[in-house]
mmCIF file of C-alpha atoms and ligand atoms in Angstrom:
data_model
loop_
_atom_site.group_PDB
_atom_site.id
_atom_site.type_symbol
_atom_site.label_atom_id
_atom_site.label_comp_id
_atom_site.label_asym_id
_atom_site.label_seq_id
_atom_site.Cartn_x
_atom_site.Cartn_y
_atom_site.Cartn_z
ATOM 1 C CA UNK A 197 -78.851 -91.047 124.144
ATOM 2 C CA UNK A 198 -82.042 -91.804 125.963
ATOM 3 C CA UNK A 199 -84.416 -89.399 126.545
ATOM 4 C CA UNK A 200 -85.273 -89.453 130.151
ATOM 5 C CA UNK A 201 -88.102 -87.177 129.559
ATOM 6 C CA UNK A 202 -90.168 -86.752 126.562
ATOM 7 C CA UNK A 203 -93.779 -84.585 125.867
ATOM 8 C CA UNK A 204 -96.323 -86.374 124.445
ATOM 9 C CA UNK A 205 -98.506 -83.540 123.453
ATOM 10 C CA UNK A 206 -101.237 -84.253 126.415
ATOM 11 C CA UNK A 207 -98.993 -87.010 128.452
ATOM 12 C CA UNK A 208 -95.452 -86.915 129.958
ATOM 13 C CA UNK A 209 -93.177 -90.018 129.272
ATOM 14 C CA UNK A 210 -90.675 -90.360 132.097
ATOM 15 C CA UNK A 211 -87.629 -93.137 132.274
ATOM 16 C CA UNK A 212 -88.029 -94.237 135.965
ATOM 17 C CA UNK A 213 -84.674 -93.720 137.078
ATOM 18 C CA UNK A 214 -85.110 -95.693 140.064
ATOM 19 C CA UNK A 215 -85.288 -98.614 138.100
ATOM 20 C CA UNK A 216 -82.020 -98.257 136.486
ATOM 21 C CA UNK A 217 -79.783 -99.361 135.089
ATOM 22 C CA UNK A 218 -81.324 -103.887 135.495
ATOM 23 C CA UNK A 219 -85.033 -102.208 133.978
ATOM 24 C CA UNK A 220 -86.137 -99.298 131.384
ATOM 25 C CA UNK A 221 -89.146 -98.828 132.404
ATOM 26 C CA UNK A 222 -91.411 -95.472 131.017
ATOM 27 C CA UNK A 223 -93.809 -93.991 132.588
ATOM 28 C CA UNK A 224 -97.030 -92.225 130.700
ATOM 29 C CA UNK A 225 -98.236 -89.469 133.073
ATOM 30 C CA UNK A 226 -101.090 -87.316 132.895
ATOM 31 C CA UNK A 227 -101.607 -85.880 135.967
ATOM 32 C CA UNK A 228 -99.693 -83.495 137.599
ATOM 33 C CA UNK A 229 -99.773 -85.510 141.045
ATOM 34 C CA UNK A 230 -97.992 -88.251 139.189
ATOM 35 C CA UNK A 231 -95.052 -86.177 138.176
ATOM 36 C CA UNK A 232 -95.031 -84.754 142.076
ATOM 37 C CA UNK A 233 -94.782 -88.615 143.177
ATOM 38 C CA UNK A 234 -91.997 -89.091 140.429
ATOM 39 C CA UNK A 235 -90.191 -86.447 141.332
ATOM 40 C CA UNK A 236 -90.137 -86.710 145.233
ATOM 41 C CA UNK A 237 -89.502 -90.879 144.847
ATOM 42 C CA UNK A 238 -86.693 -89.958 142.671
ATOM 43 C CA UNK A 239 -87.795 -91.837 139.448
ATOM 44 C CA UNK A 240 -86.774 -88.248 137.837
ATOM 45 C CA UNK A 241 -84.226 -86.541 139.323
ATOM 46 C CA UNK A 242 -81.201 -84.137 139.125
ATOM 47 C CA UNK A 243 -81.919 -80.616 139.670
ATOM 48 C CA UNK A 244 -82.534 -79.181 135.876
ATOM 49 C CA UNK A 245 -84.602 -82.228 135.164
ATOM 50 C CA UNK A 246 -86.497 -81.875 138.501
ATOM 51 C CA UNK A 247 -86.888 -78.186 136.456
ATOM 52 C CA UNK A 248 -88.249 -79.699 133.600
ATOM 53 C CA UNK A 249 -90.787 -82.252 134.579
ATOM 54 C CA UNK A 250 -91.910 -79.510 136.992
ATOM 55 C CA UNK A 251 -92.766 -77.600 133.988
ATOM 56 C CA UNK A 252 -94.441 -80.567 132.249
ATOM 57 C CA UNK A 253 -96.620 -80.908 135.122
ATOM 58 C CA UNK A 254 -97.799 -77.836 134.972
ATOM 59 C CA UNK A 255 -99.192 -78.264 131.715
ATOM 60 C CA UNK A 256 -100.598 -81.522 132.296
ATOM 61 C CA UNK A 257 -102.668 -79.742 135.013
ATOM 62 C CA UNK A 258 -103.045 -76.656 132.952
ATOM 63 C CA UNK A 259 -104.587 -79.261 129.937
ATOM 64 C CA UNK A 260 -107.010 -80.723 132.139
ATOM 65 C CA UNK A 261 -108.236 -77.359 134.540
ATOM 66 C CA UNK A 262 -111.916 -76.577 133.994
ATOM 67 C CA UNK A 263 -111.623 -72.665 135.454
ATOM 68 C CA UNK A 264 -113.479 -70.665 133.238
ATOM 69 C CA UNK A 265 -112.181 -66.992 134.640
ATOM 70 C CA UNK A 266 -108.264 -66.170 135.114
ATOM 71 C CA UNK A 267 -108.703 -65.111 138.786
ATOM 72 C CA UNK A 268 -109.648 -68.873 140.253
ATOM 73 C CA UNK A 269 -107.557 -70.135 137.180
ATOM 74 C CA UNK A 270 -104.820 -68.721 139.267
ATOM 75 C CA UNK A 271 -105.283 -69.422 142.480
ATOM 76 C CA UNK A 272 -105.523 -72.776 141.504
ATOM 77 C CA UNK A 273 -102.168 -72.538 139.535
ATOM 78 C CA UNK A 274 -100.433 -71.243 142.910
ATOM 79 C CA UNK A 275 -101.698 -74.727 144.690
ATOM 80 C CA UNK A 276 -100.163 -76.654 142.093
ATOM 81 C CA UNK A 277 -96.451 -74.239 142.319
ATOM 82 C CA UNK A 278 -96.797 -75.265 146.208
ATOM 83 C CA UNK A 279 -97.187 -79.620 145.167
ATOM 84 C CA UNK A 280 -94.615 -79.058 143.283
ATOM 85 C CA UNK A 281 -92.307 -77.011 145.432
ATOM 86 C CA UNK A 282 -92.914 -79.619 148.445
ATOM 87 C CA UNK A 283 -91.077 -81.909 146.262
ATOM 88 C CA UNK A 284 -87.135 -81.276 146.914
ATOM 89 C CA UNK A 285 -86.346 -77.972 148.937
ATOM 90 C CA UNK A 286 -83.027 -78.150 147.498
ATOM 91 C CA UNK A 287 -83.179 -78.259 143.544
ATOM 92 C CA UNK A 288 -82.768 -74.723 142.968
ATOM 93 C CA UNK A 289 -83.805 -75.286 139.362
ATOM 94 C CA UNK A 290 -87.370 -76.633 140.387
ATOM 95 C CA UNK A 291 -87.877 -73.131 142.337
ATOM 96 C CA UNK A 292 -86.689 -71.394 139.192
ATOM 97 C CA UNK A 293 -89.439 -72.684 136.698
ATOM 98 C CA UNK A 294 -92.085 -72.390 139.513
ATOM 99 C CA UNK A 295 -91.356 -68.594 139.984
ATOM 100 C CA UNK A 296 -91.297 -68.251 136.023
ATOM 101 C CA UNK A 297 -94.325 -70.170 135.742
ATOM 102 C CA UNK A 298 -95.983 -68.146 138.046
ATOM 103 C CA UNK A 299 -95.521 -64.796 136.217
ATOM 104 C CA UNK A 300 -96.308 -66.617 132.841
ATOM 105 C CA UNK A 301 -100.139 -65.240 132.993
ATOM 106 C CA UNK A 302 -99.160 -61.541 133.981
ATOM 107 C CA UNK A 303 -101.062 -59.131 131.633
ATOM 108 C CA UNK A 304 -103.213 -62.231 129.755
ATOM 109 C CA UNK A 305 -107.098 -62.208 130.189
ATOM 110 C CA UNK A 306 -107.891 -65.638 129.000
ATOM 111 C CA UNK A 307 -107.710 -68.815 130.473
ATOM 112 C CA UNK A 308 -107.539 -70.485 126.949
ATOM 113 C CA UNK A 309 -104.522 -68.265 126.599
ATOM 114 C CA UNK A 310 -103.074 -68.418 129.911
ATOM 115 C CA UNK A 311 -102.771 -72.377 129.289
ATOM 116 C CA UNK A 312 -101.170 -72.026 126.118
ATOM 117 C CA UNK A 313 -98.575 -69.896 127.337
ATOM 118 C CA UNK A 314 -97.824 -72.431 130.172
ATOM 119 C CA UNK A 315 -97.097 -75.330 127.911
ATOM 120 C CA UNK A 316 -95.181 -73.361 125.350
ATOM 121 C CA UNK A 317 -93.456 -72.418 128.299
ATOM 122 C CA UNK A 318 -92.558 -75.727 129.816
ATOM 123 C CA UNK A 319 -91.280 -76.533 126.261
ATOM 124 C CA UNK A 320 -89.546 -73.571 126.085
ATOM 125 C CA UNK A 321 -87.896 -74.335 129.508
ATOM 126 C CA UNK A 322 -86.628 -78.140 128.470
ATOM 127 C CA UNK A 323 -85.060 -76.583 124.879
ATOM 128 C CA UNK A 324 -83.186 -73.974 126.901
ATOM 129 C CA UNK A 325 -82.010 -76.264 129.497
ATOM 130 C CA UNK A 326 -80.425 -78.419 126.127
ATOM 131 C CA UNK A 327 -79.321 -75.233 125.233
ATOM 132 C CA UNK A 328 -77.624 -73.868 128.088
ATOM 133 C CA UNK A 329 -76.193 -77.622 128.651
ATOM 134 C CA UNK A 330 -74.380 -77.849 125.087
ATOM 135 C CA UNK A 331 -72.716 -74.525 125.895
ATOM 136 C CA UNK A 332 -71.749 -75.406 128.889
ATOM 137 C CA UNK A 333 -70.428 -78.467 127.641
ATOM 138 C CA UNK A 334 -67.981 -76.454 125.392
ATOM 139 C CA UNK A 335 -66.876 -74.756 128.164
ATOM 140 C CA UNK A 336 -65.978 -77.305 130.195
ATOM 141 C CA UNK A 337 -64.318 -79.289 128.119
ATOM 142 C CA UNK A 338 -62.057 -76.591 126.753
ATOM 143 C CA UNK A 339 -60.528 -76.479 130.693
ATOM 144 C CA UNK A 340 -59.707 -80.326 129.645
ATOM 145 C CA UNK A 341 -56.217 -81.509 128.382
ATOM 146 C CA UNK A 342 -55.348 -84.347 126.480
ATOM 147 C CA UNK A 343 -55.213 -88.028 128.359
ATOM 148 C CA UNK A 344 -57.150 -86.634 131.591
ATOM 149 C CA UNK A 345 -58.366 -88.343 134.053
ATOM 150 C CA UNK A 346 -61.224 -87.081 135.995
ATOM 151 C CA UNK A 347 -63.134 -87.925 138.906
ATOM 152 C CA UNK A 348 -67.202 -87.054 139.268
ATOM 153 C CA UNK A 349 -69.527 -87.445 141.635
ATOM 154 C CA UNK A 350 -73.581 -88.481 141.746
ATOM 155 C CA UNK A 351 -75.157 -88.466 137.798
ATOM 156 C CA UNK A 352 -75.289 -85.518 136.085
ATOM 157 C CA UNK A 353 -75.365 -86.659 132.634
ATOM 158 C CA UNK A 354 -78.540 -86.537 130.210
ATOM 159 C CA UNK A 355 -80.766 -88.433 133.358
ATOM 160 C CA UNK A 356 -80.457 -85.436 135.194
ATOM 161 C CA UNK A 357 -80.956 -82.218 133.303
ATOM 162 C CA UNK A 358 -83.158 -83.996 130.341
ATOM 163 C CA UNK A 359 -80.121 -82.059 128.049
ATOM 164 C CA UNK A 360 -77.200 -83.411 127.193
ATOM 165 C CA UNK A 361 -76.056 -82.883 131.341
ATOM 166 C CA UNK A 362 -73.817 -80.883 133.272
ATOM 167 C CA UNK A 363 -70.581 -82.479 134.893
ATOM 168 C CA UNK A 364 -71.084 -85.721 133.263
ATOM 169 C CA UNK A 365 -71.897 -83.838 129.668
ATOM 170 C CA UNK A 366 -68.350 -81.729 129.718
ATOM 171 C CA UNK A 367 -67.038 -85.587 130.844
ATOM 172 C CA UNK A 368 -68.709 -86.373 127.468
ATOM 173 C CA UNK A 369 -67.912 -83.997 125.263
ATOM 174 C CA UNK A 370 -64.516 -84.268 126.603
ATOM 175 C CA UNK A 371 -64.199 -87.815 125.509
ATOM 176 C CA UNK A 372 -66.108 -87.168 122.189
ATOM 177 C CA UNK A 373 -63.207 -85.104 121.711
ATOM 178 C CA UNK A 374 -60.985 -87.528 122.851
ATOM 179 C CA UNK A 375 -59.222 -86.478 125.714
ATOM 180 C CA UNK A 376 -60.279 -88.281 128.117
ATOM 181 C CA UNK A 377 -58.023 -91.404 129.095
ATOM 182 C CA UNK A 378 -60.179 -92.421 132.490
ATOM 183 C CA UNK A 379 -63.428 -91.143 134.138
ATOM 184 C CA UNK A 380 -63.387 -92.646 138.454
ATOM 185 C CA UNK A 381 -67.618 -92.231 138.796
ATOM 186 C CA UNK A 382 -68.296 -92.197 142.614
ATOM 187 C CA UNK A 383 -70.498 -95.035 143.935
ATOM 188 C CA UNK A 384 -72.785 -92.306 145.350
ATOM 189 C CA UNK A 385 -74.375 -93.677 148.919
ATOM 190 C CA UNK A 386 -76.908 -93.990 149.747
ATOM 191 C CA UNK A 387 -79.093 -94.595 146.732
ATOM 192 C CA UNK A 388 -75.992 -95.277 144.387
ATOM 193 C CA UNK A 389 -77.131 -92.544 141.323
ATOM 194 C CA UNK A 390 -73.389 -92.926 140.134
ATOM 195 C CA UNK A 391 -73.111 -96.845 140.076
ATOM 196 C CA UNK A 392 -76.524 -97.095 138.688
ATOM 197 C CA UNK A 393 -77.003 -94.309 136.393
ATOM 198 C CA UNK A 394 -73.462 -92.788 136.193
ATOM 199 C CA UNK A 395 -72.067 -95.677 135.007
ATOM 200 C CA UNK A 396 -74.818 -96.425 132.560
ATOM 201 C CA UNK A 397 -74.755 -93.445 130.858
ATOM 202 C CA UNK A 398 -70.629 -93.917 130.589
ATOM 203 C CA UNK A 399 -71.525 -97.443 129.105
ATOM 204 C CA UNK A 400 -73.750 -95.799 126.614
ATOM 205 C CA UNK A 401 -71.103 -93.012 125.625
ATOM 206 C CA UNK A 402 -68.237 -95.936 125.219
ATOM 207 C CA UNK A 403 -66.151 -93.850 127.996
ATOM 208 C CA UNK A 404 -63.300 -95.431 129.920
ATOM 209 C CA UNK A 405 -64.450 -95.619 133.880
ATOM 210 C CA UNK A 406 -64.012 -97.147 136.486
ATOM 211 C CA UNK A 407 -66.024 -97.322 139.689
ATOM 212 C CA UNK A 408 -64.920 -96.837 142.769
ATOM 213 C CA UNK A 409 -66.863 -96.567 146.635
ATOM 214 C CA UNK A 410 -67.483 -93.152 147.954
ATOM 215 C CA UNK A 411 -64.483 -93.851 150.722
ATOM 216 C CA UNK A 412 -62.250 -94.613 147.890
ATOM 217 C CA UNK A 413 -61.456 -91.093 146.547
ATOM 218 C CA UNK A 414 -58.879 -90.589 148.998
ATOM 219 C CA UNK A 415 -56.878 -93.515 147.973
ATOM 220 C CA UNK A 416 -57.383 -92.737 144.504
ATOM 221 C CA UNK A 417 -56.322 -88.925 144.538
ATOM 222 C CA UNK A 418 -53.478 -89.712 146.792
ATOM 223 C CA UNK A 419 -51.855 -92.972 144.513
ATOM 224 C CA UNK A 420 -53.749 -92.635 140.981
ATOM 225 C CA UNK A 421 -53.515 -89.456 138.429
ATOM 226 C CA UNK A 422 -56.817 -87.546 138.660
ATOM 227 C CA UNK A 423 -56.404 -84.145 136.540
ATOM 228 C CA UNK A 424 -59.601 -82.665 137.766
ATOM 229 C CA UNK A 425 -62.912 -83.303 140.098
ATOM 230 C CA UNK A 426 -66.153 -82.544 138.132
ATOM 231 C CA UNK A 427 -69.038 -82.344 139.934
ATOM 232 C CA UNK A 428 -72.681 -80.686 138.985
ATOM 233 C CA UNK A 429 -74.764 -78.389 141.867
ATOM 234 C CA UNK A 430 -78.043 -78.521 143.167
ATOM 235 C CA UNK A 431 -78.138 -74.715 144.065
ATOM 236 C CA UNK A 432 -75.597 -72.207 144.341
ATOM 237 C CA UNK A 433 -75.463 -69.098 146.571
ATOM 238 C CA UNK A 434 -74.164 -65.517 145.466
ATOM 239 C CA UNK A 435 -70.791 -66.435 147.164
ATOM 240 C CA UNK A 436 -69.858 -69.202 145.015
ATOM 241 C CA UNK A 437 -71.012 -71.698 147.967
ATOM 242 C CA UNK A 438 -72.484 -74.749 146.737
ATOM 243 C CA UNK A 439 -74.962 -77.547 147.767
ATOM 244 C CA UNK A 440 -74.678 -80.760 145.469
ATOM 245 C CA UNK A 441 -74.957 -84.311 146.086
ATOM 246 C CA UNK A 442 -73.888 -85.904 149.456
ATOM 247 C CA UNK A 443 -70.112 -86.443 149.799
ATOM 248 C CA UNK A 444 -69.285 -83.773 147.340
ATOM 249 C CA UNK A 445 -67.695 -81.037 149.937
ATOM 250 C CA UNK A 446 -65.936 -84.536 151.064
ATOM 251 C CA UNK A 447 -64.382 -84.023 147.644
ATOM 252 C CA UNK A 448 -63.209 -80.736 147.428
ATOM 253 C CA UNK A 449 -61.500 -81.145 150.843
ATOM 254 C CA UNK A 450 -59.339 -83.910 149.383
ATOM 255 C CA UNK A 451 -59.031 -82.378 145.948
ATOM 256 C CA UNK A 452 -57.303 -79.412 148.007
ATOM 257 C CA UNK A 453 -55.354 -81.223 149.843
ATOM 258 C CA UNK A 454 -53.919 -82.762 146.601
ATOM 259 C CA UNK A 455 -53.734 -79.954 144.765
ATOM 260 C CA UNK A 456 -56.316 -80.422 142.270
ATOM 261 C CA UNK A 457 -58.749 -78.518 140.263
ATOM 262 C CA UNK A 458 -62.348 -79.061 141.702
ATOM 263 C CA UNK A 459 -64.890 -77.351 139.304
ATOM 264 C CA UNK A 460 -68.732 -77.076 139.582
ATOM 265 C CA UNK A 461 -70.674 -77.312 136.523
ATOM 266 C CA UNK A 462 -74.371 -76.031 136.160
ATOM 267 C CA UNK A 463 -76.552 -73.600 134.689
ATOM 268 C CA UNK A 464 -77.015 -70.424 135.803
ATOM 269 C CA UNK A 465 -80.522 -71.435 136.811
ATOM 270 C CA UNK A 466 -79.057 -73.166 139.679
ATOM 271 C CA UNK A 467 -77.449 -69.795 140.875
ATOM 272 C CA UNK A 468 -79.798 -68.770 143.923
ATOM 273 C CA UNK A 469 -80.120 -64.850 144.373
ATOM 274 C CA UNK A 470 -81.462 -65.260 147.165
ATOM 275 C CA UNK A 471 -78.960 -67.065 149.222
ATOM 276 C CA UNK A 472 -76.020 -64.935 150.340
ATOM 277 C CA UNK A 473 -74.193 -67.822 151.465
ATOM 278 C CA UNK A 474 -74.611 -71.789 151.776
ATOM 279 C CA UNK A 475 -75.782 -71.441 154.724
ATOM 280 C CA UNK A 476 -78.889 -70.052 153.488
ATOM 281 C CA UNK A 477 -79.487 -72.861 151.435
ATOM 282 C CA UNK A 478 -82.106 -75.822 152.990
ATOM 283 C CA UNK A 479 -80.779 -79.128 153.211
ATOM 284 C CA UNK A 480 -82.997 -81.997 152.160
ATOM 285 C CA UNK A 481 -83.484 -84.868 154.452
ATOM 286 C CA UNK A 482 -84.831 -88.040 153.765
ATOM 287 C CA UNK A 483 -85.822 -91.181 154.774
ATOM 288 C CA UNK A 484 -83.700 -93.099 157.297
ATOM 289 C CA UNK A 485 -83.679 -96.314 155.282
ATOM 290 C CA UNK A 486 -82.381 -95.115 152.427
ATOM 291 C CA UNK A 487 -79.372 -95.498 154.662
ATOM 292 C CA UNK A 488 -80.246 -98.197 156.472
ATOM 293 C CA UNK A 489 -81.125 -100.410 153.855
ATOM 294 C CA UNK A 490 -80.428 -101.249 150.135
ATOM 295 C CA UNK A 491 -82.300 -102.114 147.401
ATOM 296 C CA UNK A 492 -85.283 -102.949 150.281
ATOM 297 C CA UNK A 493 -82.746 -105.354 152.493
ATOM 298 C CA UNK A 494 -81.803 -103.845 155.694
ATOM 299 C CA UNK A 495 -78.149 -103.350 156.003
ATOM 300 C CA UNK A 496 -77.826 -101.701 159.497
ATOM 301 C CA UNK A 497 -79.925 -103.747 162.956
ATOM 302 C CA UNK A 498 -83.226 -103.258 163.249
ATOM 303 C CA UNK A 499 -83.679 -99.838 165.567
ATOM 304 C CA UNK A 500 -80.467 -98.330 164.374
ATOM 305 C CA UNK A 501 -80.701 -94.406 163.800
ATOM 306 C CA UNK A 502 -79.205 -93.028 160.371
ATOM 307 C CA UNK A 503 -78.673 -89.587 159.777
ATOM 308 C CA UNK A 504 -79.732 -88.693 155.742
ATOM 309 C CA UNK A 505 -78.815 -85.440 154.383
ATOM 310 C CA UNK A 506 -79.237 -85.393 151.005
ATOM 311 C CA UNK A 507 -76.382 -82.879 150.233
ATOM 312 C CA UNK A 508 -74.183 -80.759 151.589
ATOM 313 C CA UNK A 509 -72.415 -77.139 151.193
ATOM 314 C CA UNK A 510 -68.843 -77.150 149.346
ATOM 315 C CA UNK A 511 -67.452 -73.723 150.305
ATOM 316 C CA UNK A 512 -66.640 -71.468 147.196
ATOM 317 C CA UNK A 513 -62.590 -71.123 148.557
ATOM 318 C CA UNK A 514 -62.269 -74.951 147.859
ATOM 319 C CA UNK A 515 -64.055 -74.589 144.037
ATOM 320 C CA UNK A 516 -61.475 -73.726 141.337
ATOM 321 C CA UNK A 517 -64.208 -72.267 138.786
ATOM 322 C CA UNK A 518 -68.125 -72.669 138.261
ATOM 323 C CA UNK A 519 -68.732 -73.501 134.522
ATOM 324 C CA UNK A 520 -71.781 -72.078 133.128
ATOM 325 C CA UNK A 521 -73.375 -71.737 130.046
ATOM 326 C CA UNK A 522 -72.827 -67.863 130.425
ATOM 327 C CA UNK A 523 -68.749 -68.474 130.685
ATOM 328 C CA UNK A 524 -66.287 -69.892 133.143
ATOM 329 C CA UNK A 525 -66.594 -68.249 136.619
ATOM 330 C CA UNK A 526 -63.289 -68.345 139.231
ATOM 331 C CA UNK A 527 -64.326 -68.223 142.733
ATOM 332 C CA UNK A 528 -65.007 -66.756 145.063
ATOM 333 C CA UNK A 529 -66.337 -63.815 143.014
ATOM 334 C CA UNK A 530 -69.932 -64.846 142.015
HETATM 335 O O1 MRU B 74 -80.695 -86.447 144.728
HETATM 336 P P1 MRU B 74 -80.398 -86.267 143.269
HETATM 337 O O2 MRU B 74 -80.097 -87.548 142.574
HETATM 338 O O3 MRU B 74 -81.458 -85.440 142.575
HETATM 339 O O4 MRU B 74 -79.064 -85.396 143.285
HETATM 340 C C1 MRU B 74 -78.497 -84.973 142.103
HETATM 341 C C2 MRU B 74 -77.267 -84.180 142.279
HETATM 342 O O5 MRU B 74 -76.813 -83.931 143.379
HETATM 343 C C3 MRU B 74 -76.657 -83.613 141.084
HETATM 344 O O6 MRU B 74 -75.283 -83.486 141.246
HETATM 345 C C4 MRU B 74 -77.231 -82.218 140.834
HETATM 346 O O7 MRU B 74 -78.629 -82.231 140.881
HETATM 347 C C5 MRU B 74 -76.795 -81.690 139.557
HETATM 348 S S1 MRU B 74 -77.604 -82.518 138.223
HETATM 349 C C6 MRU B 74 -76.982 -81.953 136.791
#
C-alpha cells in the first residue's frame, strides 16, 4: 500500500492525487498554505484524509510560529483553523480535527508546550483514523458473503482516509478474505477519482473490477448480479442522511428499486451533530470546467454553463446500514 500521506518530522510528504494513476508524484510541504492549496486542488482528498493533512498543517505552522505568549499564539492558531476550514465546506472530518485542534491548548501556559501538543495531536489523529478504519473494515466485511459482487462509488480506499479506507477498505478486506468474485468501481464524473484512483488502488490489491461510466449502474443492477452498493460519506447528519460523492443518492435510488443493500461506510468522525438533517449540510460547488472540460480539453462549446455540485444528500430511508468503527448502524435511527 502507498502511503498517500506521510510526516516527515518538520515536512509533510503528500502523493498528489491529481496526478494519478499515469504519475507518482510526492510532494514535500512545509508550510501550512501548501497543504491548504493541496487540499482545495484536490491533490489530497477524501474526507478523513482532508482530516489528516489538516492536522499536519497545523503543525507545520505550529513548527515554524515565532509567538512568544499563548494569547497571540492563539489567535494566530484560529486564522490558520479558518485557511483551513475555507478548504471544502463539506468534509465533515476536516471540521472535526479543526474543532479538536482548537481546544488542544485549553489549560496549557506555554507556547513550547502548546506546539507540542498540536503535533502529537495531528499524529494522534492519522493513527486513530488507521484505527477506526481497520475496525471498520471488519465490520463491513462480515455483512459480505461468499462470491459477492459489489458496486462502489468515488475512491475511498487508503488515498482517501490515509488508513487502510472506508468503502473501498471493507471491498478489501473482503477480497483479502476472499469473497469477493467482482468489484463494478464507478467512473466518478467529473474529475474521475474512481477510474483514476479507484481502480488503481484495486490494481494494487489484485481485486477483480471492472469499470463502468457513472450512467452505467442502471444497466448493470438491472442485468448483472450486484450483492451490495458500498459507498463512503463525506458528512452525515443525526438522521442517518448523507452527503458523499456526486451521483451517490443516484445510487441508492436504483439500488432500491432493485432491491439491494446500499450501505455507507465511515467513521464516526464524519457523523455531524450538528446537522439534524441533510439539508443542513453545505454543498460544495466548484469550478464549472471541471465539467466542462477534461484533463484541460474542453468537452462542452465554449460559453456553455455547467452546474458542479460536488455531492449530494442520499436520504437515510434509502441506506440499509452505516458501518462504523463503533458497530453496524440500521437506519434511520442514528
Ligand atoms: O471530492 P472528493 O474526492 O474528496 O470526494 C470524496 C468522496 O466523496 C468520498 O466518498 C468520501 O470523502 C469518503 S472518503 C473515505
Amino acid at each position: 500500500m502507498k502511503e498517500p500521506l506521510a510526516w516527515l518530522g518538520n515536512r509533510l510528504r503528500l502523493l498528489d492525487q491529481t496526478r494519478l494513476p499515469n504519475e507518482e508524484v510526492y510532494l514535500e510541504l512545509t508550510d501550512y498554505q501548501d497543504v491548504a492549496e493541496a487540499i482545495k486542488a484536490l491533490r489530497v482528498r477524501g474526507a478523513p484524509a482532508i482530516g489528516v493533512a489538516a492536522g499536519y498543517a497545523v503543525s507545520l505552522w505550529a513548527l515554524a510560529a515565532s509567538s512568544q505568549d499563548v494569547l497571540s499564539f492563539k489567535k494566530e492558531l484560529d486564522g490558520v483553523l479558518a485557511v483551513l476550514a475555507a478548504t471544502r465546506p463539506t468534509a465533515r472530518n476536516l471540521f472535526q480535527v479543526i474543532e479538536r485542534l482548537r481546544e488542544v491548548g485549553d489549560g496549557l501556559s506555554s507556547v513550547d508546550a502548546f506546539k507540542e501538543k498540536l503535533v502529537q495531536e495531528a499524529a494522534a489523529i492519522h493513527l486513530e483514523q488507521h484505527e477506526a478504519d481497520r475496525t471498520l473494515a471488519d465490520y463491513g466485511a462480515a455483512l459480505l458473503g461468499a462470491g459477492a459482487s459489489v458496486l462502489t462509488h468515488c475512491n475511498t480506499g487508503p488515498l482517501a482516509t490515509a488508513g487502510c479506507g472506508t468503502a473501498l477498505g471493507i471491498i478489501i478486506r473482503a477480497f483479502e478474505e476472499d469473497k469477493i468474485k467482482l468489484v463494478y468501481a464507478t467512473e466518478t464524473r467529473p474529475l474521475g477519482q474512481g477510474a483514476r484512483l479507484t481502480a488503481w488502488e484495486l490494481m494494487q490489491a489484485g481485486a477483480p473490477f471492472k469499470l463502468i461510466t457513472d450512467s452505467m449502474a442502471g444497466y448493470v443492477m438491472s442485468t448483472r448480479r450486484v450483492d451490495a452498493v458500498i459507498v463512503g460519506a463525506d458528512r452525515i447528519a443525526q438522521n442517518g442522511d448523507t452527503a458523499n460523492k456526486i451521483g451517490t443518492y443516484t445510487l441508492a435510488v436504483l439500488a432500491h428499486e432493485h432491491g439491494i443493500p446500499f450501505y455507507v461506510a465511515a467513521p464516526t468522525t464524519t457523523i455531524d451533530r450538528g446537522a439534524s438533517t441533510g439539508s443542513d449540510i453545505t454543498i460544495e460547488e466548484r469550478n464549472e470546467d471541471e465539467v466542462t472540460h477534461c484533463h484541460g480539453i474542453r468537452l462542452a462549446p465554449a460559453g456553455t454553463e455547467a452546474l458542479n455540485p460536488s455531492f449530494d444528500v442520499t436520504p437515510a430511508r434509502l441506506i440499509t446500514a452505516i458501518i462504523t468503527e463503533q458497530g453496524v448502524i440500521k437506519t434511520p435511527c442514528l
